[in-house]
C-alpha cells in the first residue's frame, strides 16, 4: 500500500531572542490511507511543530523548516508555493487545533466560518450550496439542531460543541488526512469519549487517515494503529500500538507507561520519570534522554543515537539496542 504522507529527515528551527532553537531534528514518519497514527510525548517535545510543518503554518519570523521532505501524494509540501499550500490546507489536509474556543473567530457565526472554508476550495459553489454543505458537516459531527447552531456565535456553544464545530470545519471539504492536535483538551470525560468515537467513525466511513497528537496514552491505546514516541524533537520509538504497549523498548517509553495508573494491577505507587525535558537551546551531548535515563551507559553521554529496527516494524533509538 502506498503511503499517503511521508516525512523524511525533517528539521525545524525557531528563533527567539537572537537564538536559533532546534525544535524538530531528523524526524521520519509515514501514514498510510485509513491509518491512525498516535504521536505521543511531553509538552514542548515538538509534536505540534510537526503538525504545523505539515500544514506549512510556521510563521516565517518565528521559525522555518530548514531541511527534509514532507511528501503528500508524492508531492513535497516543503517546496510548494503559498498559493499551492492553500489548496492543500482544509481541502486535502484538515486540522483541528488545540483549544477550540481560541481557534474559532468570536465575531463571526460558526456556520459562516465553516462556509468560508468550503467556498475557498469550491469557488463554483453557490452561497446556498456552501451553506448546505456546512450544515451537513455540523450534522456529521452530531451537533443537535445544526441549522440553528449554524447561526450561533462561538461563545453560545459549549466546549464540546466548539470542538465539534472545529471538527466540522476540518471535515467540510472531506480531506484525506485529518491532523487532530490534542482534540480532547479541557473536555470532560463524557465529551472526550464522544469526540474519540467520532474520529473512529470518520476513519471507518471516509477512509480518512488521522494524525492524533496527544500526551494521553489511554487515548492512543484505544485509537491508534501505530504509535510514535517523541522526546526533545526526535522520534525515539515507533511501532504498532500493541508492540509499543506490550513490549516498550526505549527507557522513556517504559517510564511513560509506568507512570500511568492501572486499576487491574493496583499499583500502590506510580513511578515517575525524574528530571525535565532538556532545554532545546541547550541540548545535552549524546542521547538526549541521558540526563533522565535509569539505564544510562558511558556511550550515551558521548555519541548520538540512531534509529534501528529491533523487531519487525518496531523501531527504537537507544544504545541498548544499537551498541554502534
PDB file of C-alpha atoms in Angstrom:
ATOM      1  CA  UNK A   1       0.000   0.000   0.000  1.00  0.00           C
ATOM      2  CA  UNK A   2       1.333   3.421  -0.936  1.00  0.00           C
ATOM      3  CA  UNK A   3       1.869   5.978   1.796  1.00  0.00           C
ATOM      4  CA  UNK A   4      -0.467   8.956   1.936  1.00  0.00           C
ATOM      5  CA  UNK A   5       2.062  11.062   3.853  1.00  0.00           C
ATOM      6  CA  UNK A   6       5.781  10.519   4.233  1.00  0.00           C
ATOM      7  CA  UNK A   7       8.045  12.733   6.321  1.00  0.00           C
ATOM      8  CA  UNK A   8      11.763  12.331   5.642  1.00  0.00           C
ATOM      9  CA  UNK A   9      14.537  13.744   7.847  1.00  0.00           C
ATOM     10  CA  UNK A  10      12.526  16.807   8.883  1.00  0.00           C
ATOM     11  CA  UNK A  11      14.442  19.551  10.696  1.00  0.00           C
ATOM     12  CA  UNK A  12      12.716  22.671  12.034  1.00  0.00           C
ATOM     13  CA  UNK A  13      14.181  25.671  13.860  1.00  0.00           C
ATOM     14  CA  UNK A  14      12.638  28.527  15.830  1.00  0.00           C
ATOM     15  CA  UNK A  15      14.129  31.935  16.533  1.00  0.00           C
ATOM     16  CA  UNK A  16      13.925  33.562  19.960  1.00  0.00           C
ATOM     17  CA  UNK A  17      15.967  36.356  21.483  1.00  0.00           C
ATOM     18  CA  UNK A  18      18.637  36.080  18.826  1.00  0.00           C
ATOM     19  CA  UNK A  19      18.970  32.331  19.395  1.00  0.00           C
ATOM     20  CA  UNK A  20      18.380  29.515  16.905  1.00  0.00           C
ATOM     21  CA  UNK A  21      16.441  26.787  18.690  1.00  0.00           C
ATOM     22  CA  UNK A  22      16.164  23.304  17.113  1.00  0.00           C
ATOM     23  CA  UNK A  23      12.558  22.182  17.604  1.00  0.00           C
ATOM     24  CA  UNK A  24      12.459  19.063  15.408  1.00  0.00           C
ATOM     25  CA  UNK A  25      15.543  17.050  14.465  1.00  0.00           C
ATOM     26  CA  UNK A  26      15.702  14.320  11.817  1.00  0.00           C
ATOM     27  CA  UNK A  27      12.089  13.183  12.120  1.00  0.00           C
ATOM     28  CA  UNK A  28      10.789  10.475   9.792  1.00  0.00           C
ATOM     29  CA  UNK A  29       7.183   9.266   9.763  1.00  0.00           C
ATOM     30  CA  UNK A  30       4.759   7.621   7.319  1.00  0.00           C
ATOM     31  CA  UNK A  31       0.954   7.496   7.294  1.00  0.00           C
ATOM     32  CA  UNK A  32      -0.998   5.065   5.131  1.00  0.00           C
ATOM     33  CA  UNK A  33      -4.529   5.648   3.789  1.00  0.00           C
ATOM     34  CA  UNK A  34      -7.050   4.953   6.560  1.00  0.00           C
ATOM     35  CA  UNK A  35      -4.369   4.669   9.261  1.00  0.00           C
ATOM     36  CA  UNK A  36      -4.430   6.345  12.680  1.00  0.00           C
ATOM     37  CA  UNK A  37      -1.007   7.392  13.974  1.00  0.00           C
ATOM     38  CA  UNK A  38      -0.650   8.378  17.623  1.00  0.00           C
ATOM     39  CA  UNK A  39       2.109  10.952  18.181  1.00  0.00           C
ATOM     40  CA  UNK A  40       2.919  10.978  21.896  1.00  0.00           C
ATOM     41  CA  UNK A  41       5.239  12.976  24.126  1.00  0.00           C
ATOM     42  CA  UNK A  42       5.560  15.621  26.814  1.00  0.00           C
ATOM     43  CA  UNK A  43       4.696  19.258  26.185  1.00  0.00           C
ATOM     44  CA  UNK A  44       7.444  21.004  24.255  1.00  0.00           C
ATOM     45  CA  UNK A  45       8.820  17.889  22.551  1.00  0.00           C
ATOM     46  CA  UNK A  46       7.892  19.037  19.017  1.00  0.00           C
ATOM     47  CA  UNK A  47       4.561  17.310  18.334  1.00  0.00           C
ATOM     48  CA  UNK A  48       2.657  20.444  17.341  1.00  0.00           C
ATOM     49  CA  UNK A  49       5.652  21.681  15.342  1.00  0.00           C
ATOM     50  CA  UNK A  50       5.362  18.598  13.136  1.00  0.00           C
ATOM     51  CA  UNK A  51       1.661  19.349  12.599  1.00  0.00           C
ATOM     52  CA  UNK A  52       2.344  22.994  11.745  1.00  0.00           C
ATOM     53  CA  UNK A  53       5.115  21.891   9.364  1.00  0.00           C
ATOM     54  CA  UNK A  54       2.742  19.567   7.504  1.00  0.00           C
ATOM     55  CA  UNK A  55       0.288  22.460   7.170  1.00  0.00           C
ATOM     56  CA  UNK A  56       3.103  24.941   6.364  1.00  0.00           C
ATOM     57  CA  UNK A  57       1.807  27.245   9.099  1.00  0.00           C
ATOM     58  CA  UNK A  58       5.026  28.097  10.963  1.00  0.00           C
ATOM     59  CA  UNK A  59       5.234  31.937  10.944  1.00  0.00           C
ATOM     60  CA  UNK A  60       8.331  32.932   8.903  1.00  0.00           C
ATOM     61  CA  UNK A  61       9.522  35.400  11.550  1.00  0.00           C
ATOM     62  CA  UNK A  62       9.334  32.762  14.280  1.00  0.00           C
ATOM     63  CA  UNK A  63      10.889  29.763  12.567  1.00  0.00           C
ATOM     64  CA  UNK A  64      11.170  27.638   9.446  1.00  0.00           C
ATOM     65  CA  UNK A  65      11.715  24.184   8.005  1.00  0.00           C
ATOM     66  CA  UNK A  66      15.447  24.082   7.324  1.00  0.00           C
ATOM     67  CA  UNK A  67      15.634  20.677   5.631  1.00  0.00           C
ATOM     68  CA  UNK A  68      13.769  17.476   4.904  1.00  0.00           C
ATOM     69  CA  UNK A  69      10.749  16.437   2.876  1.00  0.00           C
ATOM     70  CA  UNK A  70       7.023  16.192   3.595  1.00  0.00           C
ATOM     71  CA  UNK A  71       5.573  14.123   0.770  1.00  0.00           C
ATOM     72  CA  UNK A  72       1.800  14.112   0.376  1.00  0.00           C
ATOM     73  CA  UNK A  73       0.579  12.068  -2.576  1.00  0.00           C
ATOM     74  CA  UNK A  74       4.232  12.164  -3.729  1.00  0.00           C
ATOM     75  CA  UNK A  75       4.310  15.981  -3.796  1.00  0.00           C
ATOM     76  CA  UNK A  76       6.771  17.729  -1.483  1.00  0.00           C
ATOM     77  CA  UNK A  77       4.774  20.200   0.631  1.00  0.00           C
ATOM     78  CA  UNK A  78       8.012  21.909   1.704  1.00  0.00           C
ATOM     79  CA  UNK A  79       8.630  23.087  -1.867  1.00  0.00           C
ATOM     80  CA  UNK A  80       5.090  24.316  -2.607  1.00  0.00           C
ATOM     81  CA  UNK A  81       4.322  27.988  -3.098  1.00  0.00           C
ATOM     82  CA  UNK A  82       1.959  29.685  -0.644  1.00  0.00           C
ATOM     83  CA  UNK A  83      -0.882  29.560  -3.195  1.00  0.00           C
ATOM     84  CA  UNK A  84      -0.331  25.826  -3.693  1.00  0.00           C
ATOM     85  CA  UNK A  85      -0.309  25.317   0.097  1.00  0.00           C
ATOM     86  CA  UNK A  86      -3.740  26.924   0.367  1.00  0.00           C
ATOM     87  CA  UNK A  87      -5.087  24.239  -1.950  1.00  0.00           C
ATOM     88  CA  UNK A  88      -3.871  21.563   0.478  1.00  0.00           C
ATOM     89  CA  UNK A  89      -4.940  23.200   3.738  1.00  0.00           C
ATOM     90  CA  UNK A  90      -8.501  22.294   4.563  1.00  0.00           C
ATOM     91  CA  UNK A  91      -9.046  20.643   1.203  1.00  0.00           C
ATOM     92  CA  UNK A  92      -6.683  17.657   1.271  1.00  0.00           C
ATOM     93  CA  UNK A  93      -5.374  18.017   4.817  1.00  0.00           C
ATOM     94  CA  UNK A  94      -7.640  19.201   7.628  1.00  0.00           C
ATOM     95  CA  UNK A  95      -6.513  20.190  11.104  1.00  0.00           C
ATOM     96  CA  UNK A  96      -8.189  20.532  14.483  1.00  0.00           C
ATOM     97  CA  UNK A  97      -6.140  22.880  16.653  1.00  0.00           C
ATOM     98  CA  UNK A  98      -5.768  22.875  20.421  1.00  0.00           C
ATOM     99  CA  UNK A  99      -8.299  24.926  22.411  1.00  0.00           C
ATOM    100  CA  UNK A 100     -11.266  25.202  20.067  1.00  0.00           C
ATOM    101  CA  UNK A 101     -12.578  28.427  21.600  1.00  0.00           C
ATOM    102  CA  UNK A 102      -9.393  30.359  20.815  1.00  0.00           C
ATOM    103  CA  UNK A 103      -9.295  28.866  17.296  1.00  0.00           C
ATOM    104  CA  UNK A 104     -12.809  29.996  16.356  1.00  0.00           C
ATOM    105  CA  UNK A 105     -13.232  33.677  15.468  1.00  0.00           C
ATOM    106  CA  UNK A 106     -15.502  35.142  18.182  1.00  0.00           C
ATOM    107  CA  UNK A 107     -17.027  37.832  15.940  1.00  0.00           C
ATOM    108  CA  UNK A 108     -18.274  35.516  13.173  1.00  0.00           C
ATOM    109  CA  UNK A 109     -21.031  32.957  13.330  1.00  0.00           C
ATOM    110  CA  UNK A 110     -19.841  29.358  13.440  1.00  0.00           C
ATOM    111  CA  UNK A 111     -21.651  28.418  10.234  1.00  0.00           C
ATOM    112  CA  UNK A 112     -20.115  31.287   8.282  1.00  0.00           C
ATOM    113  CA  UNK A 113     -16.621  30.205   9.341  1.00  0.00           C
ATOM    114  CA  UNK A 114     -17.260  26.690   8.028  1.00  0.00           C
ATOM    115  CA  UNK A 115     -18.922  28.062   4.905  1.00  0.00           C
ATOM    116  CA  UNK A 116     -15.905  30.279   4.165  1.00  0.00           C
ATOM    117  CA  UNK A 117     -13.591  27.255   4.124  1.00  0.00           C
ATOM    118  CA  UNK A 118     -15.934  25.430   1.750  1.00  0.00           C
ATOM    119  CA  UNK A 119     -16.209  28.370  -0.664  1.00  0.00           C
ATOM    120  CA  UNK A 120     -12.442  28.851  -0.675  1.00  0.00           C
ATOM    121  CA  UNK A 121     -11.901  25.366  -2.081  1.00  0.00           C
ATOM    122  CA  UNK A 122     -15.103  25.208  -4.141  1.00  0.00           C
ATOM    123  CA  UNK A 123     -15.399  28.595  -5.902  1.00  0.00           C
ATOM    124  CA  UNK A 124     -18.092  27.210  -8.213  1.00  0.00           C
ATOM    125  CA  UNK A 125     -20.431  26.557  -5.264  1.00  0.00           C
ATOM    126  CA  UNK A 126     -23.317  28.957  -4.774  1.00  0.00           C
ATOM    127  CA  UNK A 127     -23.732  30.551  -1.364  1.00  0.00           C
ATOM    128  CA  UNK A 128     -26.723  28.321  -0.665  1.00  0.00           C
ATOM    129  CA  UNK A 129     -24.875  25.143  -1.626  1.00  0.00           C
ATOM    130  CA  UNK A 130     -21.935  26.105   0.597  1.00  0.00           C
ATOM    131  CA  UNK A 131     -24.347  26.697   3.463  1.00  0.00           C
ATOM    132  CA  UNK A 132     -25.947  23.293   2.920  1.00  0.00           C
ATOM    133  CA  UNK A 133     -22.504  21.645   2.944  1.00  0.00           C
ATOM    134  CA  UNK A 134     -21.652  23.473   6.186  1.00  0.00           C
ATOM    135  CA  UNK A 135     -24.875  22.328   7.850  1.00  0.00           C
ATOM    136  CA  UNK A 136     -24.176  18.780   6.647  1.00  0.00           C
ATOM    137  CA  UNK A 137     -20.717  18.994   8.251  1.00  0.00           C
ATOM    138  CA  UNK A 138     -22.275  20.071  11.555  1.00  0.00           C
ATOM    139  CA  UNK A 139     -24.677  17.162  11.278  1.00  0.00           C
ATOM    140  CA  UNK A 140     -21.790  14.801  10.529  1.00  0.00           C
ATOM    141  CA  UNK A 141     -20.194  15.594  13.908  1.00  0.00           C
ATOM    142  CA  UNK A 142     -23.517  15.012  15.703  1.00  0.00           C
ATOM    143  CA  UNK A 143     -24.302  18.606  16.648  1.00  0.00           C
ATOM    144  CA  UNK A 144     -28.022  18.751  17.516  1.00  0.00           C
ATOM    145  CA  UNK A 145     -30.191  21.179  15.535  1.00  0.00           C
ATOM    146  CA  UNK A 146     -27.371  22.013  13.083  1.00  0.00           C
ATOM    147  CA  UNK A 147     -29.480  24.617  11.243  1.00  0.00           C
ATOM    148  CA  UNK A 148     -29.775  26.642  14.463  1.00  0.00           C
ATOM    149  CA  UNK A 149     -26.148  26.100  15.513  1.00  0.00           C
ATOM    150  CA  UNK A 150     -25.074  27.350  12.084  1.00  0.00           C
ATOM    151  CA  UNK A 151     -26.151  30.875  13.151  1.00  0.00           C
ATOM    152  CA  UNK A 152     -24.625  30.686  16.641  1.00  0.00           C
ATOM    153  CA  UNK A 153     -21.526  32.558  17.776  1.00  0.00           C
ATOM    154  CA  UNK A 154     -18.714  30.510  19.391  1.00  0.00           C
ATOM    155  CA  UNK A 155     -19.461  31.840  22.895  1.00  0.00           C
ATOM    156  CA  UNK A 156     -23.017  30.498  22.606  1.00  0.00           C
ATOM    157  CA  UNK A 157     -21.741  26.924  22.303  1.00  0.00           C
ATOM    158  CA  UNK A 158     -20.424  24.595  24.994  1.00  0.00           C
ATOM    159  CA  UNK A 159     -16.803  23.458  24.938  1.00  0.00           C
ATOM    160  CA  UNK A 160     -17.820  20.138  23.418  1.00  0.00           C
ATOM    161  CA  UNK A 161     -19.846  21.819  20.664  1.00  0.00           C
ATOM    162  CA  UNK A 162     -16.979  24.213  19.928  1.00  0.00           C
ATOM    163  CA  UNK A 163     -14.684  21.227  19.464  1.00  0.00           C
ATOM    164  CA  UNK A 164     -17.256  19.521  17.233  1.00  0.00           C
ATOM    165  CA  UNK A 165     -17.543  22.738  15.210  1.00  0.00           C
ATOM    166  CA  UNK A 166     -13.782  22.704  14.670  1.00  0.00           C
ATOM    167  CA  UNK A 167     -14.073  19.088  13.538  1.00  0.00           C
ATOM    168  CA  UNK A 168     -16.886  20.077  11.172  1.00  0.00           C
ATOM    169  CA  UNK A 169     -14.706  22.827   9.684  1.00  0.00           C
ATOM    170  CA  UNK A 170     -11.795  20.412   9.243  1.00  0.00           C
ATOM    171  CA  UNK A 171     -14.040  17.810   7.579  1.00  0.00           C
ATOM    172  CA  UNK A 172     -16.187  20.115   5.448  1.00  0.00           C
ATOM    173  CA  UNK A 173     -14.061  19.580   2.335  1.00  0.00           C
ATOM    174  CA  UNK A 174     -13.604  15.846   3.016  1.00  0.00           C
ATOM    175  CA  UNK A 175      -9.786  15.826   3.396  1.00  0.00           C
ATOM    176  CA  UNK A 176      -7.731  12.664   3.039  1.00  0.00           C
ATOM    177  CA  UNK A 177      -5.763  13.396   6.215  1.00  0.00           C
ATOM    178  CA  UNK A 178      -7.005  14.856   9.499  1.00  0.00           C
ATOM    179  CA  UNK A 179      -4.495  16.242  11.999  1.00  0.00           C
ATOM    180  CA  UNK A 180      -6.045  16.278  15.473  1.00  0.00           C
ATOM    181  CA  UNK A 181      -3.831  18.221  17.898  1.00  0.00           C
ATOM    182  CA  UNK A 182      -4.940  17.414  21.464  1.00  0.00           C
ATOM    183  CA  UNK A 183      -8.592  17.187  20.335  1.00  0.00           C
ATOM    184  CA  UNK A 184      -9.920  16.375  23.829  1.00  0.00           C
ATOM    185  CA  UNK A 185      -8.070  19.038  25.850  1.00  0.00           C
ATOM    186  CA  UNK A 186     -10.199  20.703  28.556  1.00  0.00           C
ATOM    187  CA  UNK A 187     -13.219  18.478  27.821  1.00  0.00           C
ATOM    188  CA  UNK A 188     -14.912  16.296  30.431  1.00  0.00           C
ATOM    189  CA  UNK A 189     -14.553  12.542  30.058  1.00  0.00           C
ATOM    190  CA  UNK A 190     -18.014  12.037  28.559  1.00  0.00           C
ATOM    191  CA  UNK A 191     -17.395  14.570  25.791  1.00  0.00           C
ATOM    192  CA  UNK A 192     -13.888  13.192  25.273  1.00  0.00           C
ATOM    193  CA  UNK A 193     -15.356   9.752  24.607  1.00  0.00           C
ATOM    194  CA  UNK A 194     -17.821  11.221  22.100  1.00  0.00           C
ATOM    195  CA  UNK A 195     -15.063  13.060  20.214  1.00  0.00           C
ATOM    196  CA  UNK A 196     -12.959   9.890  20.060  1.00  0.00           C
ATOM    197  CA  UNK A 197     -15.935   7.906  18.771  1.00  0.00           C
ATOM    198  CA  UNK A 198     -16.322  10.484  16.007  1.00  0.00           C
ATOM    199  CA  UNK A 199     -12.670  10.090  14.980  1.00  0.00           C
ATOM    200  CA  UNK A 200     -13.111   6.327  14.698  1.00  0.00           C
ATOM    201  CA  UNK A 201     -16.299   6.858  12.682  1.00  0.00           C
ATOM    202  CA  UNK A 202     -14.548   9.216  10.249  1.00  0.00           C
ATOM    203  CA  UNK A 203     -11.755   6.724   9.675  1.00  0.00           C
ATOM    204  CA  UNK A 204     -14.232   3.925   9.021  1.00  0.00           C
ATOM    205  CA  UNK A 205     -16.811   5.811   6.933  1.00  0.00           C
ATOM    206  CA  UNK A 206     -14.485   8.136   4.994  1.00  0.00           C
ATOM    207  CA  UNK A 207     -11.299   6.004   4.897  1.00  0.00           C
ATOM    208  CA  UNK A 208      -9.595   9.036   6.399  1.00  0.00           C
ATOM    209  CA  UNK A 209      -6.071   8.938   7.798  1.00  0.00           C
ATOM    210  CA  UNK A 210      -5.615  10.601  11.183  1.00  0.00           C
ATOM    211  CA  UNK A 211      -2.530  12.000  12.880  1.00  0.00           C
ATOM    212  CA  UNK A 212      -3.564  12.089  16.544  1.00  0.00           C
ATOM    213  CA  UNK A 213      -1.290  14.304  18.638  1.00  0.00           C
ATOM    214  CA  UNK A 214      -1.633  13.810  22.378  1.00  0.00           C
ATOM    215  CA  UNK A 215       0.121  13.160  25.680  1.00  0.00           C
ATOM    216  CA  UNK A 216      -2.700  10.835  26.758  1.00  0.00           C
ATOM    217  CA  UNK A 217      -1.572   7.230  26.420  1.00  0.00           C
ATOM    218  CA  UNK A 218      -5.045   5.891  27.210  1.00  0.00           C
ATOM    219  CA  UNK A 219      -6.470   7.608  24.141  1.00  0.00           C
ATOM    220  CA  UNK A 220      -3.670   6.266  21.963  1.00  0.00           C
ATOM    221  CA  UNK A 221      -4.196   2.710  23.208  1.00  0.00           C
ATOM    222  CA  UNK A 222      -7.862   2.899  22.147  1.00  0.00           C
ATOM    223  CA  UNK A 223      -7.485   4.518  18.738  1.00  0.00           C
ATOM    224  CA  UNK A 224      -4.046   4.280  17.181  1.00  0.00           C
ATOM    225  CA  UNK A 225      -2.795   1.634  14.770  1.00  0.00           C
ATOM    226  CA  UNK A 226       0.784   2.911  15.015  1.00  0.00           C
ATOM    227  CA  UNK A 227       2.443   4.873  17.827  1.00  0.00           C
ATOM    228  CA  UNK A 228       5.364   7.302  17.570  1.00  0.00           C
ATOM    229  CA  UNK A 229       7.014   8.396  20.831  1.00  0.00           C
ATOM    230  CA  UNK A 230       8.676  11.839  20.709  1.00  0.00           C
ATOM    231  CA  UNK A 231      11.311  13.262  23.001  1.00  0.00           C
ATOM    232  CA  UNK A 232      13.204  16.563  22.663  1.00  0.00           C
ATOM    233  CA  UNK A 233      12.390  16.989  18.975  1.00  0.00           C
ATOM    234  CA  UNK A 234      13.092  13.398  17.890  1.00  0.00           C
ATOM    235  CA  UNK A 235      11.016  10.261  17.399  1.00  0.00           C
ATOM    236  CA  UNK A 236      12.734   7.760  19.695  1.00  0.00           C
ATOM    237  CA  UNK A 237      10.404   4.770  19.321  1.00  0.00           C
ATOM    238  CA  UNK A 238       7.954   3.799  16.588  1.00  0.00           C
ATOM    239  CA  UNK A 239       5.849   0.727  16.017  1.00  0.00           C
ATOM    240  CA  UNK A 240       2.438  -0.943  16.013  1.00  0.00           C
ATOM    241  CA  UNK A 241       0.313   0.024  19.007  1.00  0.00           C
ATOM    242  CA  UNK A 242       0.291  -3.454  20.521  1.00  0.00           C
ATOM    243  CA  UNK A 243       4.109  -3.714  20.374  1.00  0.00           C
ATOM    244  CA  UNK A 244       4.650  -0.292  21.952  1.00  0.00           C
ATOM    245  CA  UNK A 245       2.295  -1.087  24.842  1.00  0.00           C
ATOM    246  CA  UNK A 246       3.185  -4.751  25.332  1.00  0.00           C
ATOM    247  CA  UNK A 247       6.930  -4.545  24.677  1.00  0.00           C
ATOM    248  CA  UNK A 248       8.197  -0.971  25.124  1.00  0.00           C
ATOM    249  CA  UNK A 249      11.898  -0.694  24.304  1.00  0.00           C
ATOM    250  CA  UNK A 250      13.108   2.826  24.989  1.00  0.00           C
ATOM    251  CA  UNK A 251      13.572   3.712  28.695  1.00  0.00           C
ATOM    252  CA  UNK A 252      11.478   6.848  28.118  1.00  0.00           C
ATOM    253  CA  UNK A 253       8.565   4.814  26.723  1.00  0.00           C
ATOM    254  CA  UNK A 254       8.858   2.411  29.670  1.00  0.00           C
ATOM    255  CA  UNK A 255       8.773   5.404  32.022  1.00  0.00           C
ATOM    256  CA  UNK A 256       5.682   6.851  30.354  1.00  0.00           C
ATOM    257  CA  UNK A 257       3.801   3.569  30.646  1.00  0.00           C
ATOM    258  CA  UNK A 258       4.887   3.037  34.268  1.00  0.00           C
ATOM    259  CA  UNK A 259       3.548   6.464  35.210  1.00  0.00           C
ATOM    260  CA  UNK A 260       0.008   5.622  34.048  1.00  0.00           C
ATOM    261  CA  UNK A 261      -2.465   4.446  36.741  1.00  0.00           C
ATOM    262  CA  UNK A 262      -3.561   0.839  36.206  1.00  0.00           C
ATOM    263  CA  UNK A 263      -6.671  -0.385  38.007  1.00  0.00           C
ATOM    264  CA  UNK A 264      -6.015  -4.058  37.191  1.00  0.00           C
ATOM    265  CA  UNK A 265      -2.529  -4.238  38.718  1.00  0.00           C
ATOM    266  CA  UNK A 266      -3.470  -1.890  41.596  1.00  0.00           C
ATOM    267  CA  UNK A 267      -0.125  -0.135  41.743  1.00  0.00           C
ATOM    268  CA  UNK A 268       0.487   1.280  45.210  1.00  0.00           C
ATOM    269  CA  UNK A 269       2.799   3.964  43.851  1.00  0.00           C
ATOM    270  CA  UNK A 270       3.278   5.383  40.366  1.00  0.00           C
ATOM    271  CA  UNK A 271       6.821   5.530  39.021  1.00  0.00           C
ATOM    272  CA  UNK A 272       7.771   8.995  37.826  1.00  0.00           C
ATOM    273  CA  UNK A 273      10.372  10.000  35.254  1.00  0.00           C
ATOM    274  CA  UNK A 274      12.851  12.148  37.146  1.00  0.00           C
ATOM    275  CA  UNK A 275      14.023  15.487  35.786  1.00  0.00           C
ATOM    276  CA  UNK A 276      12.612  17.538  32.928  1.00  0.00           C
ATOM    277  CA  UNK A 277      12.776  17.543  29.150  1.00  0.00           C
ATOM    278  CA  UNK A 278      16.011  19.390  28.188  1.00  0.00           C
ATOM    279  CA  UNK A 279      16.050  22.984  27.021  1.00  0.00           C
ATOM    280  CA  UNK A 280      16.072  22.806  23.187  1.00  0.00           C
ATOM    281  CA  UNK A 281      18.500  25.734  23.150  1.00  0.00           C
ATOM    282  CA  UNK A 282      20.934  23.776  25.334  1.00  0.00           C
ATOM    283  CA  UNK A 283      20.641  20.098  24.432  1.00  0.00           C
ATOM    284  CA  UNK A 284      22.972  17.571  26.115  1.00  0.00           C
ATOM    285  CA  UNK A 285      25.652  15.721  24.177  1.00  0.00           C
ATOM    286  CA  UNK A 286      24.918  12.184  23.093  1.00  0.00           C
ATOM    287  CA  UNK A 287      21.499  10.644  23.695  1.00  0.00           C
ATOM    288  CA  UNK A 288      19.037  13.406  24.536  1.00  0.00           C
ATOM    289  CA  UNK A 289      17.476  11.291  27.293  1.00  0.00           C
ATOM    290  CA  UNK A 290      20.757  10.593  29.093  1.00  0.00           C
ATOM    291  CA  UNK A 291      20.142  13.147  31.886  1.00  0.00           C
ATOM    292  CA  UNK A 292      16.983  11.274  32.964  1.00  0.00           C
ATOM    293  CA  UNK A 293      17.684   7.687  31.914  1.00  0.00           C
ATOM    294  CA  UNK A 294      17.849   4.992  34.631  1.00  0.00           C
ATOM    295  CA  UNK A 295      19.829   2.686  32.304  1.00  0.00           C
ATOM    296  CA  UNK A 296      22.477   5.174  31.157  1.00  0.00           C
ATOM    297  CA  UNK A 297      25.817   3.910  29.815  1.00  0.00           C
ATOM    298  CA  UNK A 298      29.015   5.837  29.148  1.00  0.00           C
ATOM    299  CA  UNK A 299      28.359   5.703  25.397  1.00  0.00           C
ATOM    300  CA  UNK A 300      25.065   7.535  25.927  1.00  0.00           C
ATOM    301  CA  UNK A 301      26.916  10.667  27.040  1.00  0.00           C
ATOM    302  CA  UNK A 302      29.360  10.706  24.135  1.00  0.00           C
ATOM    303  CA  UNK A 303      27.612   9.595  20.930  1.00  0.00           C
ATOM    304  CA  UNK A 304      24.401  10.450  19.106  1.00  0.00           C
ATOM    305  CA  UNK A 305      21.895   7.643  18.788  1.00  0.00           C
ATOM    306  CA  UNK A 306      20.286   6.412  15.567  1.00  0.00           C
ATOM    307  CA  UNK A 307      17.065   4.531  14.825  1.00  0.00           C
ATOM    308  CA  UNK A 308      17.259   0.752  14.396  1.00  0.00           C
ATOM    309  CA  UNK A 309      14.604  -1.880  13.661  1.00  0.00           C
ATOM    310  CA  UNK A 310      14.792  -4.128  16.732  1.00  0.00           C
ATOM    311  CA  UNK A 311      11.907  -6.362  15.640  1.00  0.00           C
ATOM    312  CA  UNK A 312       9.636  -6.313  12.617  1.00  0.00           C
ATOM    313  CA  UNK A 313       8.156  -2.805  12.203  1.00  0.00           C
ATOM    314  CA  UNK A 314       9.320  -1.859  15.717  1.00  0.00           C
ATOM    315  CA  UNK A 315      11.994   0.850  15.690  1.00  0.00           C
ATOM    316  CA  UNK A 316      13.918   2.357  18.595  1.00  0.00           C
ATOM    317  CA  UNK A 317      16.671   4.929  19.094  1.00  0.00           C
ATOM    318  CA  UNK A 318      18.715   3.672  22.049  1.00  0.00           C
ATOM    319  CA  UNK A 319      22.279   2.312  22.542  1.00  0.00           C
ATOM    320  CA  UNK A 320      20.841  -0.658  24.449  1.00  0.00           C
ATOM    321  CA  UNK A 321      19.626  -1.979  21.092  1.00  0.00           C
ATOM    322  CA  UNK A 322      22.265  -0.366  18.877  1.00  0.00           C
ATOM    323  CA  UNK A 323      25.716  -0.577  20.511  1.00  0.00           C
ATOM    324  CA  UNK A 324      27.275   1.078  17.460  1.00  0.00           C
TER     325      UNK A 324
END
